[in-house]
mmCIF file of C-alpha atoms in Angstrom:
data_model
loop_
_atom_site.group_PDB
_atom_site.id
_atom_site.type_symbol
_atom_site.label_atom_id
_atom_site.label_comp_id
_atom_site.label_asym_id
_atom_site.label_seq_id
_atom_site.Cartn_x
_atom_site.Cartn_y
_atom_site.Cartn_z
ATOM 1 C CA MET A 1 102.178 166.819 78.805
ATOM 2 C CA ALA A 2 99.832 165.644 81.302
ATOM 3 C CA SER A 3 97.062 167.355 82.940
ATOM 4 C CA ILE A 4 94.890 167.175 85.987
ATOM 5 C CA ASN A 5 91.197 167.447 86.129
ATOM 6 C CA LYS A 6 88.906 167.798 89.090
ATOM 7 C CA ARG A 7 85.846 165.529 89.275
ATOM 8 C CA LEU A 8 83.235 165.755 92.037
ATOM 9 C CA SER A 9 80.528 162.849 91.944
ATOM 10 C CA GLY A 10 78.196 161.777 94.839
ATOM 11 C CA GLY A 11 79.664 164.307 97.332
ATOM 12 C CA THR A 12 83.324 162.701 96.693
ATOM 13 C CA THR A 13 86.247 164.568 94.790
ATOM 14 C CA THR A 14 88.545 162.854 92.623
ATOM 15 C CA TYR A 15 91.513 164.117 90.274
ATOM 16 C CA ARG A 16 91.871 162.363 86.853
ATOM 17 C CA VAL A 17 95.436 162.605 85.328
ATOM 18 C CA ARG A 18 95.320 162.744 81.389
ATOM 19 C CA TRP A 19 98.317 162.473 78.951
ATOM 20 C CA ARG A 20 99.145 161.182 75.570
ATOM 21 C CA ASP A 21 101.499 158.481 74.992
ATOM 22 C CA PRO A 22 104.441 158.469 72.456
ATOM 23 C CA SER A 23 101.707 156.860 69.956
ATOM 24 C CA GLY A 24 99.572 159.513 70.217
ATOM 25 C CA ARG A 25 96.776 157.362 72.320
ATOM 26 C CA GLN A 26 95.068 159.342 75.347
ATOM 27 C CA ILE A 27 95.510 157.484 78.954
ATOM 28 C CA SER A 28 93.971 158.659 82.138
ATOM 29 C CA ARG A 29 94.074 157.604 85.694
ATOM 30 C CA GLN A 30 92.204 158.522 88.642
ATOM 31 C CA PHE A 31 93.515 159.543 92.282
ATOM 32 C CA PRO A 32 91.579 160.263 95.498
ATOM 33 C CA THR A 33 93.737 163.361 96.139
ATOM 34 C CA LEU A 34 95.727 166.437 94.454
ATOM 35 C CA ALA A 35 98.886 165.487 95.557
ATOM 36 C CA LEU A 36 98.852 161.794 94.306
ATOM 37 C CA ALA A 37 97.632 163.384 91.118
ATOM 38 C CA ARG A 38 100.605 165.794 90.825
ATOM 39 C CA ALA A 39 103.116 163.033 91.976
ATOM 40 C CA HIS A 40 101.831 161.046 89.149
ATOM 41 C CA GLN A 41 101.726 163.908 86.740
ATOM 42 C CA ALA A 42 105.453 164.792 87.605
ATOM 43 C CA THR A 43 106.260 161.008 87.080
ATOM 44 C CA VAL A 44 104.671 160.904 83.823
ATOM 45 C CA GLU A 45 106.086 163.871 82.395
ATOM 46 C CA ALA A 46 109.705 163.161 83.345
ATOM 47 C CA ASP A 47 109.664 159.614 82.033
ATOM 48 C CA MET A 48 108.597 161.211 78.743
ATOM 49 C CA LEU A 49 111.219 163.733 78.724
ATOM 50 C CA ARG A 50 113.984 160.940 79.527
ATOM 51 C CA GLY A 51 112.626 158.582 77.091
ATOM 52 C CA ASN A 52 111.700 155.862 79.711
ATOM 53 C CA TYR A 53 108.091 156.332 79.575
ATOM 54 C CA ILE A 54 105.925 152.998 79.583
ATOM 55 C CA ASP A 55 102.357 152.318 78.886
ATOM 56 C CA PRO A 56 100.818 151.140 82.247
ATOM 57 C CA SER A 57 98.383 148.708 80.397
ATOM 58 C CA ARG A 58 101.526 146.820 79.334
ATOM 59 C CA GLY A 59 102.631 145.717 82.900
ATOM 60 C CA GLN A 60 98.960 144.461 83.343
ATOM 61 C CA ILE A 61 99.665 141.213 82.035
ATOM 62 C CA LYS A 62 99.612 138.304 84.655
ATOM 63 C CA LEU A 63 102.760 136.632 85.166
ATOM 64 C CA ARG A 64 101.827 133.341 84.414
ATOM 65 C CA GLU A 65 100.731 134.441 80.893
ATOM 66 C CA TYR A 66 103.874 136.184 80.475
ATOM 67 C CA ALA A 67 106.077 133.400 81.753
ATOM 68 C CA SER A 68 104.401 131.139 78.857
ATOM 69 C CA GLU A 69 105.050 133.507 76.473
ATOM 70 C CA TRP A 70 108.853 133.863 77.609
ATOM 71 C CA LEU A 71 109.542 130.148 77.899
ATOM 72 C CA ALA A 72 108.302 129.892 74.020
ATOM 73 C CA LEU A 73 110.729 132.249 73.068
ATOM 74 C CA GLN A 74 113.590 131.070 74.373
ATOM 75 C CA THR A 75 116.338 129.054 72.400
ATOM 76 C CA PHE A 76 117.997 126.660 74.945
ATOM 77 C CA GLY A 77 118.033 122.858 74.384
ATOM 78 C CA ALA A 78 115.328 120.671 75.011
ATOM 79 C CA THR A 79 116.202 119.307 78.399
ATOM 80 C CA THR A 80 117.005 122.706 79.731
ATOM 81 C CA ARG A 81 113.672 123.930 78.669
ATOM 82 C CA GLU A 82 112.055 121.264 80.464
ATOM 83 C CA GLY A 83 113.754 121.998 83.711
ATOM 84 C CA ARG A 84 112.870 125.791 83.140
ATOM 85 C CA GLU A 85 108.983 124.807 82.346
ATOM 86 C CA SER A 86 109.117 122.511 85.679
ATOM 87 C CA ILE A 87 110.400 125.566 87.762
ATOM 88 C CA ILE A 88 107.850 127.802 86.454
ATOM 89 C CA ARG A 89 105.122 125.388 86.865
ATOM 90 C CA ARG A 90 105.882 124.374 90.515
ATOM 91 C CA HIS A 91 107.637 127.129 92.240
ATOM 92 C CA ILE A 92 106.946 130.541 90.329
ATOM 93 C CA VAL A 93 102.972 130.320 89.018
ATOM 94 C CA PRO A 94 101.520 128.827 92.032
ATOM 95 C CA HIS A 95 102.621 131.670 94.218
ATOM 96 C CA LEU A 96 103.097 134.492 91.686
ATOM 97 C CA GLY A 97 101.207 133.765 88.805
ATOM 98 C CA ASP A 98 98.155 135.724 89.133
ATOM 99 C CA HIS A 99 100.211 138.613 89.879
ATOM 100 C CA ARG A 100 100.278 141.525 87.227
ATOM 101 C CA LEU A 101 103.633 142.627 86.384
ATOM 102 C CA ALA A 102 103.054 146.040 87.390
ATOM 103 C CA SER A 103 102.034 144.821 90.579
ATOM 104 C CA LEU A 104 105.387 142.851 91.544
ATOM 105 C CA ARG A 105 107.142 144.716 94.118
ATOM 106 C CA PRO A 106 110.558 143.788 95.843
ATOM 107 C CA SER A 107 108.153 143.341 99.153
ATOM 108 C CA VAL A 108 106.179 140.648 97.172
ATOM 109 C CA ILE A 109 109.292 139.084 95.638
ATOM 110 C CA GLN A 110 111.055 138.940 99.167
ATOM 111 C CA PHE A 111 107.903 137.250 100.736
ATOM 112 C CA TRP A 112 107.813 134.656 97.817
ATOM 113 C CA ILE A 113 111.626 133.969 98.912
ATOM 114 C CA ARG A 114 110.897 133.570 102.201
ATOM 115 C CA ARG A 115 108.102 130.896 101.496
ATOM 116 C CA LEU A 116 110.187 129.103 99.114
ATOM 117 C CA SER A 117 113.039 128.705 101.678
ATOM 118 C CA GLU A 118 110.766 127.442 104.073
ATOM 119 C CA ASN A 119 110.631 124.094 102.035
ATOM 120 C CA LEU A 120 113.516 124.367 99.498
ATOM 121 C CA ALA A 121 117.647 124.215 99.925
ATOM 122 C CA PRO A 122 119.023 127.682 99.778
ATOM 123 C CA LYS A 123 120.774 126.396 96.326
ATOM 124 C CA THR A 124 117.553 125.467 94.893
ATOM 125 C CA VAL A 125 115.724 128.849 95.943
ATOM 126 C CA ARG A 126 118.557 130.714 93.948
ATOM 127 C CA GLU A 127 118.045 128.803 91.233
ATOM 128 C CA VAL A 128 114.439 129.129 91.157
ATOM 129 C CA SER A 129 114.865 133.229 91.898
ATOM 130 C CA LYS A 130 117.385 133.213 88.639
ATOM 131 C CA VAL A 131 114.564 131.846 86.382
ATOM 132 C CA LEU A 132 111.928 134.765 87.531
ATOM 133 C CA ARG A 133 114.945 137.299 87.351
ATOM 134 C CA SER A 134 115.448 136.264 83.772
ATOM 135 C CA ILE A 135 111.692 136.477 83.208
ATOM 136 C CA LEU A 136 111.115 139.892 84.485
ATOM 137 C CA ASP A 137 114.707 141.070 82.799
ATOM 138 C CA SER A 138 112.750 140.148 79.698
ATOM 139 C CA ALA A 139 109.982 142.076 80.735
ATOM 140 C CA VAL A 140 111.924 144.869 81.272
ATOM 141 C CA GLU A 141 113.522 144.729 77.632
ATOM 142 C CA ASP A 142 109.915 144.628 76.264
ATOM 143 C CA ASP A 143 108.483 147.930 77.908
ATOM 144 C CA ARG A 144 106.459 146.223 80.397
ATOM 145 C CA LEU A 145 108.351 146.894 83.323
ATOM 146 C CA THR A 146 110.539 150.067 84.091
ATOM 147 C CA LYS A 147 113.006 148.034 86.530
ATOM 148 C CA ASN A 148 113.264 144.121 87.839
ATOM 149 C CA PRO A 149 111.943 144.209 91.284
ATOM 150 C CA CYS A 150 114.206 140.794 91.661
ATOM 151 C CA ARG A 151 117.642 143.074 91.414
ATOM 152 C CA SER A 152 116.480 145.358 94.027
ATOM 153 C CA SER A 153 118.558 145.642 96.891
ATOM 154 C CA ALA A 154 115.803 144.983 99.089
ATOM 155 C CA VAL A 155 115.728 141.451 97.825
ATOM 156 C CA ARG A 156 117.957 139.202 99.686
ATOM 157 C CA LEU A 157 118.214 135.486 98.661
ATOM 158 C CA PRO A 158 119.436 132.622 101.338
ATOM 159 C CA GLN A 159 123.260 131.847 101.065
ATOM 160 C CA PRO A 160 124.110 128.332 100.910
ATOM 161 C CA ALA A 161 126.485 126.674 103.315
ATOM 162 C CA GLU A 162 130.001 126.467 101.757
ATOM 163 C CA ARG A 163 130.285 123.113 100.816
ATOM 164 C CA ARG A 164 133.819 121.858 99.988
ATOM 165 C CA ILE A 165 134.203 118.662 97.842
ATOM 166 C CA VAL A 166 135.711 115.951 99.487
ATOM 167 C CA PRO A 167 137.240 113.408 96.953
ATOM 168 C CA TRP A 168 136.526 109.611 97.196
ATOM 169 C CA THR A 169 139.934 107.944 98.184
ATOM 170 C CA PRO A 170 141.351 104.868 96.463
ATOM 171 C CA GLU A 171 140.222 102.368 99.092
ATOM 172 C CA GLN A 172 136.518 103.708 98.852
ATOM 173 C CA ILE A 173 136.849 103.473 95.030
ATOM 174 C CA SER A 174 138.210 100.032 95.519
ATOM 175 C CA ALA A 175 135.335 98.983 97.821
ATOM 176 C CA LEU A 176 132.623 100.265 95.411
ATOM 177 C CA ARG A 177 134.260 98.472 92.534
ATOM 178 C CA SER A 178 133.946 95.255 94.042
ATOM 179 C CA ALA A 179 130.338 96.040 95.197
ATOM 180 C CA LEU A 180 129.017 96.748 91.796
ATOM 181 C CA PRO A 181 127.689 94.175 89.477
ATOM 182 C CA GLU A 182 130.424 93.403 86.760
ATOM 183 C CA ARG A 183 128.313 94.660 84.065
ATOM 184 C CA TYR A 184 128.262 98.017 85.561
ATOM 185 C CA ARG A 185 132.088 98.549 86.553
ATOM 186 C CA PRO A 186 133.067 100.772 83.636
ATOM 187 C CA LEU A 187 130.783 103.562 84.760
ATOM 188 C CA LEU A 188 132.944 103.793 87.789
ATOM 189 C CA VAL A 189 136.133 103.593 85.422
ATOM 190 C CA CYS A 190 134.960 106.031 82.946
ATOM 191 C CA ALA A 191 133.693 108.270 85.954
ATOM 192 C CA THR A 192 136.823 108.259 87.800
ATOM 193 C CA GLY A 193 139.389 107.498 85.029
ATOM 194 C CA LEU A 194 138.046 109.760 82.505
ATOM 195 C CA GLY A 195 136.261 112.492 84.216
ATOM 196 C CA MET A 196 132.956 112.046 82.603
ATOM 197 C CA ARG A 197 129.403 112.759 83.578
ATOM 198 C CA GLN A 198 127.027 110.236 84.177
ATOM 199 C CA GLY A 199 124.736 110.524 81.031
ATOM 200 C CA GLU A 200 127.742 110.773 79.006
ATOM 201 C CA ILE A 201 128.829 107.392 80.125
ATOM 202 C CA PHE A 202 125.498 105.922 79.277
ATOM 203 C CA GLY A 203 126.070 107.288 75.633
ATOM 204 C CA LEU A 204 129.756 106.126 75.160
ATOM 205 C CA ALA A 205 129.917 104.096 71.885
ATOM 206 C CA VAL A 206 133.203 102.007 71.366
ATOM 207 C CA SER A 207 133.599 103.809 68.386
ATOM 208 C CA ASP A 208 134.199 106.993 70.377
ATOM 209 C CA ILE A 209 137.257 104.952 72.207
ATOM 210 C CA ASP A 210 140.442 105.293 70.167
ATOM 211 C CA PHE A 211 142.566 102.647 71.812
ATOM 212 C CA LEU A 212 145.858 103.479 69.191
ATOM 213 C CA ARG A 213 145.641 107.314 69.808
ATOM 214 C CA GLY A 214 144.752 107.013 73.562
ATOM 215 C CA GLU A 215 141.791 109.461 73.475
ATOM 216 C CA VAL A 216 138.083 109.262 73.844
ATOM 217 C CA ILE A 217 135.546 111.494 72.386
ATOM 218 C CA VAL A 218 132.514 112.598 74.206
ATOM 219 C CA ARG A 219 129.938 113.005 71.527
ATOM 220 C CA ARG A 220 126.455 112.082 73.092
ATOM 221 C CA GLN A 221 124.705 111.407 76.337
ATOM 222 C CA VAL A 222 121.789 109.596 77.298
ATOM 223 C CA ALA A 223 118.965 111.955 78.739
ATOM 224 C CA ILE A 224 115.470 111.659 79.636
ATOM 225 C CA LEU A 225 112.942 114.120 78.301
ATOM 226 C CA LYS A 226 109.188 114.008 79.282
ATOM 227 C CA GLY A 227 109.968 110.380 80.602
ATOM 228 C CA LYS A 228 111.511 108.918 77.504
ATOM 229 C CA VAL A 229 115.258 107.810 77.236
ATOM 230 C CA MET A 230 117.025 109.713 74.365
ATOM 231 C CA PHE A 231 120.203 110.601 72.872
ATOM 232 C CA SER A 232 121.424 114.133 72.952
ATOM 233 C CA LEU A 233 124.440 116.309 72.617
ATOM 234 C CA PRO A 234 126.703 116.470 75.697
ATOM 235 C CA LYS A 235 125.718 119.194 78.066
ATOM 236 C CA GLY A 236 126.690 122.638 76.634
ATOM 237 C CA GLY A 237 126.110 121.218 72.987
ATOM 238 C CA LYS A 238 129.969 120.510 72.478
ATOM 239 C CA THR A 239 131.982 117.450 71.908
ATOM 240 C CA ARG A 240 135.211 117.036 73.418
ATOM 241 C CA ALA A 241 138.212 115.173 73.525
ATOM 242 C CA VAL A 242 139.547 113.396 76.706
ATOM 243 C CA PRO A 243 142.784 111.672 77.186
ATOM 244 C CA LEU A 244 142.512 107.635 77.694
ATOM 245 C CA PRO A 245 145.011 106.535 80.037
ATOM 246 C CA ARG A 246 146.643 103.036 79.603
ATOM 247 C CA ARG A 247 145.247 101.374 82.506
ATOM 248 C CA VAL A 248 141.662 102.810 81.706
ATOM 249 C CA ALA A 249 142.157 101.564 78.148
ATOM 250 C CA GLU A 250 143.245 98.157 79.500
ATOM 251 C CA GLU A 251 139.912 97.984 81.585
ATOM 252 C CA LEU A 252 137.514 98.805 78.889
ATOM 253 C CA SER A 253 138.979 96.402 76.638
ATOM 254 C CA SER A 254 138.782 93.471 79.032
ATOM 255 C CA TYR A 255 135.354 94.387 79.711
ATOM 256 C CA LEU A 256 134.225 94.238 75.812
ATOM 257 C CA GLN A 257 135.636 90.656 75.903
ATOM 258 C CA GLN A 258 133.576 89.706 78.619
ATOM 259 C CA PHE A 259 130.300 92.035 77.321
ATOM 260 C CA PRO A 260 130.370 92.974 73.790
ATOM 261 C CA ALA A 261 128.886 96.252 73.011
ATOM 262 C CA ARG A 262 125.326 96.341 71.971
ATOM 263 C CA SER A 263 123.447 98.165 69.453
ATOM 264 C CA VAL A 264 121.107 100.951 70.551
ATOM 265 C CA THR A 265 118.631 102.639 68.683
ATOM 266 C CA LEU A 266 117.188 105.738 70.363
ATOM 267 C CA PRO A 267 115.783 109.085 68.963
ATOM 268 C CA ARG A 268 117.947 112.269 69.339
ATOM 269 C CA ILE A 269 117.021 115.463 70.876
ATOM 270 C CA SER A 270 116.874 117.701 68.160
ATOM 271 C CA ALA A 271 114.425 120.047 66.248
ATOM 272 C CA ASP A 272 113.541 117.041 63.689
ATOM 273 C CA GLU A 273 114.163 114.341 66.406
ATOM 274 C CA VAL A 274 116.274 111.918 64.171
ATOM 275 C CA ILE A 275 116.854 108.645 65.019
ATOM 276 C CA GLU A 276 120.555 107.493 66.066
ATOM 277 C CA THR A 277 121.938 104.220 66.465
ATOM 278 C CA ALA A 278 125.039 103.290 68.513
ATOM 279 C CA GLU A 279 127.286 100.745 69.695
ATOM 280 C CA LEU A 280 127.119 101.660 73.435
ATOM 281 C CA LEU A 281 129.952 100.525 75.505
ATOM 282 C CA VAL A 282 127.486 100.030 78.378
ATOM 283 C CA THR A 283 123.745 98.878 78.304
ATOM 284 C CA ASN A 284 121.329 97.190 80.942
ATOM 285 C CA SER A 285 121.115 93.624 81.261
ATOM 286 C CA ARG A 286 118.295 93.546 78.175
ATOM 287 C CA GLY A 287 120.777 95.592 76.007
ATOM 288 C CA ASN A 288 119.014 98.668 76.357
ATOM 289 C CA ALA A 289 120.321 101.928 77.193
ATOM 290 C CA ILE A 290 120.637 102.733 80.690
ATOM 291 C CA ASN A 291 117.958 104.642 82.553
ATOM 292 C CA ARG A 292 119.419 107.227 85.070
ATOM 293 C CA ASN A 293 116.360 106.564 87.711
ATOM 294 C CA HIS A 294 117.057 102.782 87.682
ATOM 295 C CA MET A 295 120.969 102.921 88.011
ATOM 296 C CA ASN A 296 120.684 105.377 90.807
ATOM 297 C CA GLY A 297 118.100 103.715 92.929
ATOM 298 C CA GLN A 298 118.076 99.935 91.651
ATOM 299 C CA ILE A 299 122.153 99.471 91.213
ATOM 300 C CA TRP A 300 124.412 102.256 92.457
ATOM 301 C CA LYS A 301 122.573 102.969 95.835
ATOM 302 C CA PRO A 302 122.544 99.052 96.804
ATOM 303 C CA ALA A 303 126.304 98.844 95.849
ATOM 304 C CA LEU A 304 127.085 101.741 98.086
ATOM 305 C CA GLU A 305 125.436 100.046 100.860
ATOM 306 C CA ARG A 306 127.414 96.616 100.256
ATOM 307 C CA ALA A 307 130.784 98.863 100.128
ATOM 308 C CA GLY A 308 129.761 100.199 103.474
ATOM 309 C CA LEU A 309 129.622 103.865 102.100
ATOM 310 C CA PRO A 310 126.817 106.518 102.477
ATOM 311 C CA ARG A 311 124.102 106.736 100.238
ATOM 312 C CA THR A 312 124.472 110.467 99.839
ATOM 313 C CA ARG A 313 124.926 112.788 96.841
ATOM 314 C CA ASP A 314 128.725 112.655 97.706
ATOM 315 C CA PHE A 315 129.016 109.206 96.553
ATOM 316 C CA MET A 316 126.918 109.197 93.568
ATOM 317 C CA MET A 317 128.432 108.490 89.997
ATOM 318 C CA HIS A 318 129.227 112.509 89.649
ATOM 319 C CA GLY A 319 131.779 112.042 92.737
ATOM 320 C CA GLY A 320 134.046 110.281 90.253
ATOM 321 C CA ARG A 321 134.257 113.600 88.685
ATOM 322 C CA HIS A 322 135.453 115.034 91.641
ATOM 323 C CA PHE A 323 137.905 112.516 91.936
ATOM 324 C CA TYR A 324 139.406 112.623 88.446
ATOM 325 C CA ALA A 325 139.416 116.505 88.540
ATOM 326 C CA SER A 326 141.467 116.492 91.895
ATOM 327 C CA LEU A 327 143.766 113.613 90.836
ATOM 328 C CA GLN A 328 144.686 115.782 87.781
ATOM 329 C CA LEU A 329 145.375 119.048 89.479
ATOM 330 C CA GLU A 330 147.413 117.533 92.032
ATOM 331 C CA HIS A 331 149.596 115.934 89.348
ATOM 332 C CA GLY A 332 150.137 119.381 87.223
ATOM 333 C CA THR A 333 147.111 119.119 84.711
ATOM 334 C CA SER A 334 146.387 122.948 83.988
ATOM 335 C CA PRO A 335 142.984 124.336 85.064
ATOM 336 C CA ARG A 336 142.547 125.209 81.000
ATOM 337 C CA ALA A 337 143.252 121.793 79.924
ATOM 338 C CA LEU A 338 141.092 120.008 82.754
ATOM 339 C CA ALA A 339 138.433 122.312 82.057
ATOM 340 C CA ASP A 340 138.286 121.042 78.178
ATOM 341 C CA TYR A 341 138.506 117.472 79.574
ATOM 342 C CA LEU A 342 135.612 117.997 81.899
ATOM 343 C CA GLY A 343 133.480 120.087 79.207
ATOM 344 C CA HIS A 344 133.743 123.285 81.522
ATOM 345 C CA SER A 345 134.048 126.694 79.253
ATOM 346 C CA ASP A 346 135.336 128.727 82.303
ATOM 347 C CA PRO A 347 138.801 127.484 83.900
ATOM 348 C CA GLY A 348 138.074 129.746 86.865
ATOM 349 C CA PHE A 349 135.632 127.474 87.786
ATOM 350 C CA MET A 350 138.327 124.758 88.387
ATOM 351 C CA LEU A 351 140.111 126.910 90.732
ATOM 352 C CA ARG A 352 137.068 128.007 92.464
ATOM 353 C CA VAL A 353 135.670 124.453 92.952
ATOM 354 C CA TYR A 354 139.000 122.476 93.191
ATOM 355 C CA ALA A 355 141.784 124.771 94.375
ATOM 356 C CA HIS A 356 141.563 123.328 97.837
ATOM 357 C CA LEU A 357 142.288 119.860 96.567
ATOM 358 C CA MET A 358 145.830 120.576 95.501
ATOM 359 C CA PRO A 359 147.537 119.523 98.631
ATOM 360 C CA GLU A 360 151.020 119.754 96.806
ATOM 361 C CA ALA A 361 150.578 123.780 96.136
ATOM 362 C CA ALA A 362 151.335 125.307 99.591
ATOM 363 C CA PRO A 363 154.655 122.940 100.168
ATOM 364 C CA LYS A 364 156.012 124.104 96.667
ATOM 365 C CA ALA A 365 155.119 127.601 97.465
ATOM 366 C CA GLN A 366 156.986 127.525 100.788
ATOM 367 C CA ALA A 367 159.894 125.228 98.832
ATOM 368 C CA ALA A 368 160.402 128.026 96.259
ATOM 369 C CA VAL A 369 160.644 131.083 98.687
ATOM 370 C CA ASP A 370 162.522 128.999 101.532
ATOM 371 C CA ALA A 371 165.079 128.444 98.455
ATOM 372 C CA LEU A 372 165.370 132.010 97.454
ATOM 373 C CA PHE A 373 166.169 133.209 100.846
ATOM 374 C CA ASP A 374 168.778 130.361 101.052
ATOM 375 C CA GLN A 375 170.353 131.717 98.059
ATOM 376 C CA LEU A 376 170.333 135.176 99.480
ATOM 377 C CA SER A 377 171.487 134.154 102.758
ATOM 378 C CA SER A 378 174.383 132.457 101.168
ATOM 379 C CA GLY A 379 175.467 135.669 99.008
ATOM 380 C CA GLN A 380 174.775 133.515 95.847
ATOM 381 C CA THR A 381 172.388 135.849 94.267
ATOM 382 C CA SER A 382 172.204 139.846 94.547
ATOM 383 C CA VAL A 383 169.111 141.868 94.797
ATOM 384 C CA ALA A 384 170.085 142.993 91.322
ATOM 385 C CA GLU A 385 170.071 139.843 90.107
ATOM 386 C CA LEU A 386 166.775 139.247 91.475
ATOM 387 C CA GLY A 387 165.376 142.404 89.940
#
């Protein structure tokens, strides 16, 4: 158990609490008043009895050091790792890096969130705070903290404004198709007709398109890691099959007659960084894999201007996925099947994001109830039959 020793030095009285941790090592801490010493003594003894005791010295590591250790131990993919490293380097370490873990109180976290909110969008602030929360969750598991200050009820994150997706219209798609250079029109076809992500379209090989079975296998994407263009698995690390509509197949077949597939060799993001070669459907004018930064700034946005469309996030290539999803749901594709086509593991995500894009749902629900009550009023159906 803990003990308290009174000390007098230079006319100043202090109180030192001494105790032994579970390993038998003696630890002490000094306080200016007896009340504070007794409070700490009670806390140590209670933590010992509950099995929640944490060596105070383990919380003295600086956040920048512990965050580096945490990142090195994670098993996520290379692109995700690069993103987490960027968040830690740009948004966490500059503000909190010199804080010792034990000094991170909810008030410190809240002040940090307020400062981030001055320059970052609410969604970005939430993403950054999620990384810090994960780091400090690990610190709790490592017995460096008793609890995670990010999970305190006193920590309030900014709420992003509700943003409802508005799908493109056929007229907008037609205008954009005409404005894009012919070499790059299949990008729009694959986004709106197959619901593929931008990097997945860049990595689509002719061998991935089964024109006979009417199916496309999404098995790779073109990603950028540390400034280098590389192949990698699709987001989530899983391949998937997407139905190939007849008109999309015709568009791609016609395109290949004018622009034959080009063989591209790139390193693959993996533990051993193997080299992979694929006959890509769409390449740049030099026959190389498309770099998303060049595509977005030099090809896509100028095409939006020529089409009379705003150069906003809603009209970047990802918007084609939203159009595809809304079209599928409107025509009765199940959320489970659509989640598979889009590469999402959670069908509920489809409903949360796209439910408002199902204009036929309300009239169908109304018609079903109207038909029921029409039968009841005409005497064709009894209450017993309804049960």
